[in-house]
Amino acid sequence: MNLKKLTRMLPGWAKPRMPTRDEMASNKWLEPIAHRFLSPELWRFTRRSVPRGVALGLFCAFIIPVGQIFLAAFMALPARANVPLSAIATFITNPFTFPFWIVVANRVGSFILKIDAAAGGLAGEELQGERGRLLAEFFQTAGVTAFGFLVLAVVTASIGHVVSSWSWRYIVARRRSRRLARMEADLDRKLEANKQ
């Protein structure tokens, strides 16, 4: 799929999935700070708020397994990030993709921490017995996976910020060049009409 087709399809796909200002303001969990969600700058698509919203959403998607949308919305307030984009970016980790991300996080954590079977064997010997060994392996795997999720949160947020910033500049520059081309064409037509 080429970039032109993707930039045409993405707004149509995202618009019905984005929460509206009124939905966010009437949510019972957000009620104490609902008045802050009505602030227009949190709902505008600007050069700074779009990358912040994407980065925040990706960070929240990997940092906690449940309630990412609410965390992203809360964090969007002080960061002045785009609330709808921060909420929609959290969908990268959904119930269908979460098993994949668990495996990726485990492999990333294992690669960075360089923990292998020998480390689990030492802990298992200390705890003695089958249950102790299984418990030690579980906590080792869970710790490695949690560290992998932390690394994924930071890396994907950074990449998301850079990519969305570049994409935003590309889209705005393309719209500006189209607008200038239309203005030049209109001016040429007017000049031709005046000559005749």
PDB file of C-alpha atoms in Angstrom:
ATOM      1  CA  MET A   1       0.000   0.000   0.000  1.00  0.00           C
ATOM      2  CA  ASN A   2       1.475   3.351  -1.003  1.00  0.00           C
ATOM      3  CA  LEU A   3       1.713   6.434   1.184  1.00  0.00           C
ATOM      4  CA  LYS A   4      -0.883   8.442  -0.742  1.00  0.00           C
ATOM      5  CA  LYS A   5      -3.521   5.766  -0.313  1.00  0.00           C
ATOM      6  CA  LEU A   6      -2.669   5.386   3.377  1.00  0.00           C
ATOM      7  CA  THR A   7      -2.934   9.130   4.052  1.00  0.00           C
ATOM      8  CA  ARG A   8      -6.356   9.144   2.389  1.00  0.00           C
ATOM      9  CA  MET A   9      -7.628   6.075   4.263  1.00  0.00           C
ATOM     10  CA  LEU A  10      -6.286   6.864   7.750  1.00  0.00           C
ATOM     11  CA  PRO A  11      -8.564   9.828   8.594  1.00  0.00           C
ATOM     12  CA  GLY A  12     -11.635   7.892   7.450  1.00  0.00           C
ATOM     13  CA  TRP A  13     -10.657   4.908   9.589  1.00  0.00           C
ATOM     14  CA  ALA A  14      -9.683   6.913  12.667  1.00  0.00           C
ATOM     15  CA  LYS A  15     -12.508   9.446  12.835  1.00  0.00           C
ATOM     16  CA  PRO A  16     -15.315   7.073  13.949  1.00  0.00           C
ATOM     17  CA  ARG A  17     -12.998   5.407  16.470  1.00  0.00           C
ATOM     18  CA  MET A  18     -11.846   8.596  18.177  1.00  0.00           C
ATOM     19  CA  PRO A  19     -13.665   9.604  21.348  1.00  0.00           C
ATOM     20  CA  THR A  20     -15.456  12.929  21.123  1.00  0.00           C
ATOM     21  CA  ARG A  21     -14.986  15.786  23.541  1.00  0.00           C
ATOM     22  CA  ASP A  22     -18.446  15.201  25.003  1.00  0.00           C
ATOM     23  CA  GLU A  23     -17.848  11.460  25.514  1.00  0.00           C
ATOM     24  CA  MET A  24     -14.621  12.138  27.369  1.00  0.00           C
ATOM     25  CA  ALA A  25     -16.232  14.897  29.452  1.00  0.00           C
ATOM     26  CA  SER A  26     -19.211  12.725  30.469  1.00  0.00           C
ATOM     27  CA  ASN A  27     -17.112   9.700  31.470  1.00  0.00           C
ATOM     28  CA  LYS A  28     -17.590   8.911  35.171  1.00  0.00           C
ATOM     29  CA  TRP A  29     -13.874   8.260  35.719  1.00  0.00           C
ATOM     30  CA  LEU A  30     -12.921  11.576  34.193  1.00  0.00           C
ATOM     31  CA  GLU A  31     -15.662  13.611  35.863  1.00  0.00           C
ATOM     32  CA  PRO A  32     -13.403  15.400  38.400  1.00  0.00           C
ATOM     33  CA  ILE A  33     -11.261  16.847  35.615  1.00  0.00           C
ATOM     34  CA  ALA A  34     -13.816  16.817  32.788  1.00  0.00           C
ATOM     35  CA  HIS A  35     -13.739  20.601  32.480  1.00  0.00           C
ATOM     36  CA  ARG A  36     -10.085  20.356  31.404  1.00  0.00           C
ATOM     37  CA  PHE A  37     -11.003  17.994  28.546  1.00  0.00           C
ATOM     38  CA  LEU A  38     -13.180  20.676  27.010  1.00  0.00           C
ATOM     39  CA  SER A  39     -10.136  22.846  26.403  1.00  0.00           C
ATOM     40  CA  PRO A  40      -9.900  23.302  22.612  1.00  0.00           C
ATOM     41  CA  GLU A  41      -6.105  23.041  22.374  1.00  0.00           C
ATOM     42  CA  LEU A  42      -6.283  19.395  23.475  1.00  0.00           C
ATOM     43  CA  TRP A  43      -8.492  18.530  20.492  1.00  0.00           C
ATOM     44  CA  ARG A  44      -6.716  20.447  17.736  1.00  0.00           C
ATOM     45  CA  PHE A  45      -4.365  18.782  15.319  1.00  0.00           C
ATOM     46  CA  THR A  46      -1.272  20.958  15.465  1.00  0.00           C
ATOM     47  CA  ARG A  47       2.389  20.528  14.668  1.00  0.00           C
ATOM     48  CA  ARG A  48       3.255  19.939  18.336  1.00  0.00           C
ATOM     49  CA  SER A  49       0.157  18.223  19.724  1.00  0.00           C
ATOM     50  CA  VAL A  50       0.022  15.431  17.119  1.00  0.00           C
ATOM     51  CA  PRO A  51       3.510  13.956  17.788  1.00  0.00           C
ATOM     52  CA  ARG A  52       3.004  14.356  21.528  1.00  0.00           C
ATOM     53  CA  GLY A  53      -0.330  12.540  21.353  1.00  0.00           C
ATOM     54  CA  VAL A  54       1.082   9.657  19.328  1.00  0.00           C
ATOM     55  CA  ALA A  55       4.139   9.282  21.566  1.00  0.00           C
ATOM     56  CA  LEU A  56       2.038   9.438  24.723  1.00  0.00           C
ATOM     57  CA  GLY A  57      -0.431   6.867  23.421  1.00  0.00           C
ATOM     58  CA  LEU A  58       2.311   4.436  22.420  1.00  0.00           C
ATOM     59  CA  PHE A  59       4.064   4.860  25.760  1.00  0.00           C
ATOM     60  CA  CYS A  60       0.850   4.202  27.693  1.00  0.00           C
ATOM     61  CA  ALA A  61      -0.008   1.237  25.476  1.00  0.00           C
ATOM     62  CA  PHE A  62       3.087  -0.662  26.571  1.00  0.00           C
ATOM     63  CA  ILE A  63       3.588   0.608  30.104  1.00  0.00           C
ATOM     64  CA  ILE A  64       0.408  -0.895  31.608  1.00  0.00           C
ATOM     65  CA  PRO A  65      -1.709  -3.788  30.325  1.00  0.00           C
ATOM     66  CA  VAL A  66      -5.138  -2.389  31.323  1.00  0.00           C
ATOM     67  CA  GLY A  67      -6.602   1.117  31.243  1.00  0.00           C
ATOM     68  CA  GLN A  68      -4.198   2.572  28.724  1.00  0.00           C
ATOM     69  CA  ILE A  69      -6.774   4.921  27.212  1.00  0.00           C
ATOM     70  CA  PHE A  70      -7.511   6.594  30.542  1.00  0.00           C
ATOM     71  CA  LEU A  71      -3.823   6.863  31.395  1.00  0.00           C
ATOM     72  CA  ALA A  72      -3.120   8.414  28.001  1.00  0.00           C
ATOM     73  CA  ALA A  73      -5.994  10.874  28.435  1.00  0.00           C
ATOM     74  CA  PHE A  74      -4.792  11.881  31.919  1.00  0.00           C
ATOM     75  CA  MET A  75      -1.216  12.311  30.733  1.00  0.00           C
ATOM     76  CA  ALA A  76      -2.328  14.306  27.682  1.00  0.00           C
ATOM     77  CA  LEU A  77      -3.559  17.114  29.904  1.00  0.00           C
ATOM     78  CA  PRO A  78      -0.232  18.285  31.384  1.00  0.00           C
ATOM     79  CA  ALA A  79       1.674  17.388  28.202  1.00  0.00           C
ATOM     80  CA  ARG A  80      -0.752  19.432  26.039  1.00  0.00           C
ATOM     81  CA  ALA A  81      -0.973  16.493  23.660  1.00  0.00           C
ATOM     82  CA  ASN A  82      -3.824  15.672  21.313  1.00  0.00           C
ATOM     83  CA  VAL A  83      -6.263  13.628  23.404  1.00  0.00           C
ATOM     84  CA  PRO A  84      -7.942  11.658  20.577  1.00  0.00           C
ATOM     85  CA  LEU A  85      -4.620  10.615  19.054  1.00  0.00           C
ATOM     86  CA  SER A  86      -3.180   9.613  22.407  1.00  0.00           C
ATOM     87  CA  ALA A  87      -6.271   7.490  23.038  1.00  0.00           C
ATOM     88  CA  ILE A  88      -6.280   5.851  19.614  1.00  0.00           C
ATOM     89  CA  ALA A  89      -2.531   5.129  19.635  1.00  0.00           C
ATOM     90  CA  THR A  90      -3.051   2.855  22.640  1.00  0.00           C
ATOM     91  CA  PHE A  91      -4.883   0.373  20.412  1.00  0.00           C
ATOM     92  CA  ILE A  92      -1.556  -1.012  19.206  1.00  0.00           C
ATOM     93  CA  THR A  93      -1.835  -3.326  22.228  1.00  0.00           C
ATOM     94  CA  ASN A  94      -5.295  -4.807  22.119  1.00  0.00           C
ATOM     95  CA  PRO A  95      -6.520  -8.260  23.195  1.00  0.00           C
ATOM     96  CA  PHE A  96      -5.684  -9.707  19.776  1.00  0.00           C
ATOM     97  CA  THR A  97      -2.132  -8.348  19.550  1.00  0.00           C
ATOM     98  CA  PHE A  98      -1.212  -8.614  23.238  1.00  0.00           C
ATOM     99  CA  PRO A  99       0.135 -12.204  23.052  1.00  0.00           C
ATOM    100  CA  PHE A 100       2.439 -11.119  20.232  1.00  0.00           C
ATOM    101  CA  TRP A 101       3.679  -8.157  22.263  1.00  0.00           C
ATOM    102  CA  ILE A 102       4.301 -10.381  25.303  1.00  0.00           C
ATOM    103  CA  VAL A 103       6.609 -12.573  23.231  1.00  0.00           C
ATOM    104  CA  VAL A 104       8.349  -9.525  21.741  1.00  0.00           C
ATOM    105  CA  ALA A 105       8.761  -7.913  25.178  1.00  0.00           C
ATOM    106  CA  ASN A 106      10.190 -11.151  26.603  1.00  0.00           C
ATOM    107  CA  ARG A 107      12.706 -11.453  23.781  1.00  0.00           C
ATOM    108  CA  VAL A 108      13.684  -7.786  24.006  1.00  0.00           C
ATOM    109  CA  GLY A 109      14.100  -8.036  27.788  1.00  0.00           C
ATOM    110  CA  SER A 110      16.117 -11.238  27.498  1.00  0.00           C
ATOM    111  CA  PHE A 111      18.338  -9.726  24.809  1.00  0.00           C
ATOM    112  CA  ILE A 112      19.054  -6.568  26.785  1.00  0.00           C
ATOM    113  CA  LEU A 113      19.436  -8.174  30.212  1.00  0.00           C
ATOM    114  CA  LYS A 114      21.290 -11.246  28.861  1.00  0.00           C
ATOM    115  CA  ILE A 115      19.513 -13.559  31.299  1.00  0.00           C
ATOM    116  CA  ASP A 116      19.749 -17.185  30.297  1.00  0.00           C
ATOM    117  CA  ALA A 117      18.857 -20.569  31.734  1.00  0.00           C
ATOM    118  CA  ALA A 118      21.940 -20.628  33.980  1.00  0.00           C
ATOM    119  CA  ALA A 119      20.668 -17.703  36.056  1.00  0.00           C
ATOM    120  CA  GLY A 120      17.322 -19.421  36.607  1.00  0.00           C
ATOM    121  CA  GLY A 121      19.148 -22.620  37.605  1.00  0.00           C
ATOM    122  CA  LEU A 122      21.053 -20.830  40.372  1.00  0.00           C
ATOM    123  CA  ALA A 123      17.880 -19.338  41.795  1.00  0.00           C
ATOM    124  CA  GLY A 124      16.137 -22.708  41.568  1.00  0.00           C
ATOM    125  CA  GLU A 125      18.905 -24.409  43.554  1.00  0.00           C
ATOM    126  CA  GLU A 126      18.589 -21.816  46.290  1.00  0.00           C
ATOM    127  CA  LEU A 127      14.852 -22.374  46.665  1.00  0.00           C
ATOM    128  CA  GLN A 128      15.208 -26.170  46.476  1.00  0.00           C
ATOM    129  CA  GLY A 129      12.495 -28.315  45.078  1.00  0.00           C
ATOM    130  CA  GLU A 130      10.306 -28.296  42.000  1.00  0.00           C
ATOM    131  CA  ARG A 131       7.911 -25.592  43.218  1.00  0.00           C
ATOM    132  CA  GLY A 132      10.727 -23.249  44.129  1.00  0.00           C
ATOM    133  CA  ARG A 133      12.374 -23.736  40.764  1.00  0.00           C
ATOM    134  CA  LEU A 134       9.117 -23.134  38.895  1.00  0.00           C
ATOM    135  CA  LEU A 135       8.407 -20.054  41.007  1.00  0.00           C
ATOM    136  CA  ALA A 136      11.890 -18.677  40.346  1.00  0.00           C
ATOM    137  CA  GLU A 137      11.524 -19.286  36.590  1.00  0.00           C
ATOM    138  CA  PHE A 138       8.120 -17.571  36.603  1.00  0.00           C
ATOM    139  CA  PHE A 139       9.440 -14.462  38.358  1.00  0.00           C
ATOM    140  CA  GLN A 140      12.497 -14.382  36.140  1.00  0.00           C
ATOM    141  CA  THR A 141      10.331 -14.558  33.020  1.00  0.00           C
ATOM    142  CA  ALA A 142       7.871 -11.990  34.375  1.00  0.00           C
ATOM    143  CA  GLY A 143      10.658  -9.580  35.294  1.00  0.00           C
ATOM    144  CA  VAL A 144      12.340  -9.925  31.925  1.00  0.00           C
ATOM    145  CA  THR A 145       9.008  -9.389  30.166  1.00  0.00           C
ATOM    146  CA  ALA A 146       8.174  -6.334  32.299  1.00  0.00           C
ATOM    147  CA  PHE A 147      11.565  -4.836  31.489  1.00  0.00           C
ATOM    148  CA  GLY A 148      10.951  -5.595  27.808  1.00  0.00           C
ATOM    149  CA  PHE A 149       7.628  -3.730  27.972  1.00  0.00           C
ATOM    150  CA  LEU A 150       9.399  -0.752  29.526  1.00  0.00           C
ATOM    151  CA  VAL A 151      11.951  -0.747  26.712  1.00  0.00           C
ATOM    152  CA  LEU A 152       9.176  -1.107  24.103  1.00  0.00           C
ATOM    153  CA  ALA A 153       7.281   1.795  25.681  1.00  0.00           C
ATOM    154  CA  VAL A 154      10.262   4.139  25.450  1.00  0.00           C
ATOM    155  CA  VAL A 155      11.412   3.015  21.993  1.00  0.00           C
ATOM    156  CA  THR A 156       7.983   2.986  20.329  1.00  0.00           C
ATOM    157  CA  ALA A 157       7.111   6.370  21.856  1.00  0.00           C
ATOM    158  CA  SER A 158      10.331   7.843  20.471  1.00  0.00           C
ATOM    159  CA  ILE A 159       9.828   6.315  17.038  1.00  0.00           C
ATOM    160  CA  GLY A 160       6.156   7.335  17.032  1.00  0.00           C
ATOM    161  CA  HIS A 161       7.064  10.926  17.864  1.00  0.00           C
ATOM    162  CA  VAL A 162       9.630  11.155  15.069  1.00  0.00           C
ATOM    163  CA  VAL A 163       7.469   9.403  12.448  1.00  0.00           C
ATOM    164  CA  SER A 164       4.319  11.372  13.258  1.00  0.00           C
ATOM    165  CA  SER A 165       6.280  14.633  13.240  1.00  0.00           C
ATOM    166  CA  TRP A 166       7.733  13.867   9.808  1.00  0.00           C
ATOM    167  CA  SER A 167       4.358  12.668   8.520  1.00  0.00           C
ATOM    168  CA  TRP A 168       2.663  15.814   9.812  1.00  0.00           C
ATOM    169  CA  ARG A 169       5.210  18.030   8.068  1.00  0.00           C
ATOM    170  CA  TYR A 170       4.876  16.037   4.848  1.00  0.00           C
ATOM    171  CA  ILE A 171       1.056  16.266   4.881  1.00  0.00           C
ATOM    172  CA  VAL A 172       1.061  19.985   5.665  1.00  0.00           C
ATOM    173  CA  ALA A 173       3.686  20.717   2.994  1.00  0.00           C
ATOM    174  CA  ARG A 174       1.719  18.721   0.416  1.00  0.00           C
ATOM    175  CA  ARG A 175      -1.506  20.571   1.243  1.00  0.00           C
ATOM    176  CA  ARG A 176       0.295  23.898   1.059  1.00  0.00           C
ATOM    177  CA  SER A 177       1.802  23.089  -2.359  1.00  0.00           C
ATOM    178  CA  ARG A 178      -1.618  22.013  -3.664  1.00  0.00           C
ATOM    179  CA  ARG A 179      -3.166  25.221  -2.378  1.00  0.00           C
ATOM    180  CA  LEU A 180      -0.418  27.310  -4.005  1.00  0.00           C
ATOM    181  CA  ALA A 181      -0.824  25.400  -7.276  1.00  0.00           C
ATOM    182  CA  ARG A 182      -4.582  26.074  -7.220  1.00  0.00           C
ATOM    183  CA  MET A 183      -3.992  29.753  -6.474  1.00  0.00           C
ATOM    184  CA  GLU A 184      -1.502  30.021  -9.343  1.00  0.00           C
ATOM    185  CA  ALA A 185      -3.930  28.260 -11.686  1.00  0.00           C
ATOM    186  CA  ASP A 186      -6.736  30.620 -10.639  1.00  0.00           C
ATOM    187  CA  LEU A 187      -4.465  33.624 -11.136  1.00  0.00           C
ATOM    188  CA  ASP A 188      -3.442  32.371 -14.587  1.00  0.00           C
ATOM    189  CA  ARG A 189      -7.102  31.932 -15.545  1.00  0.00           C
ATOM    190  CA  LYS A 190      -7.942  35.419 -14.359  1.00  0.00           C
ATOM    191  CA  LEU A 191      -5.028  36.888 -16.283  1.00  0.00           C
ATOM    192  CA  GLU A 192      -6.113  35.025 -19.424  1.00  0.00           C
ATOM    193  CA  ALA A 193      -9.673  36.254 -18.965  1.00  0.00           C
ATOM    194  CA  ASN A 194      -8.461  39.857 -18.543  1.00  0.00           C
ATOM    195  CA  LYS A 195      -6.329  39.657 -21.722  1.00  0.00           C
ATOM    196  CA  GLN A 196      -9.314  38.604 -23.800  1.00  0.00           C
TER     197      GLN A 196
END
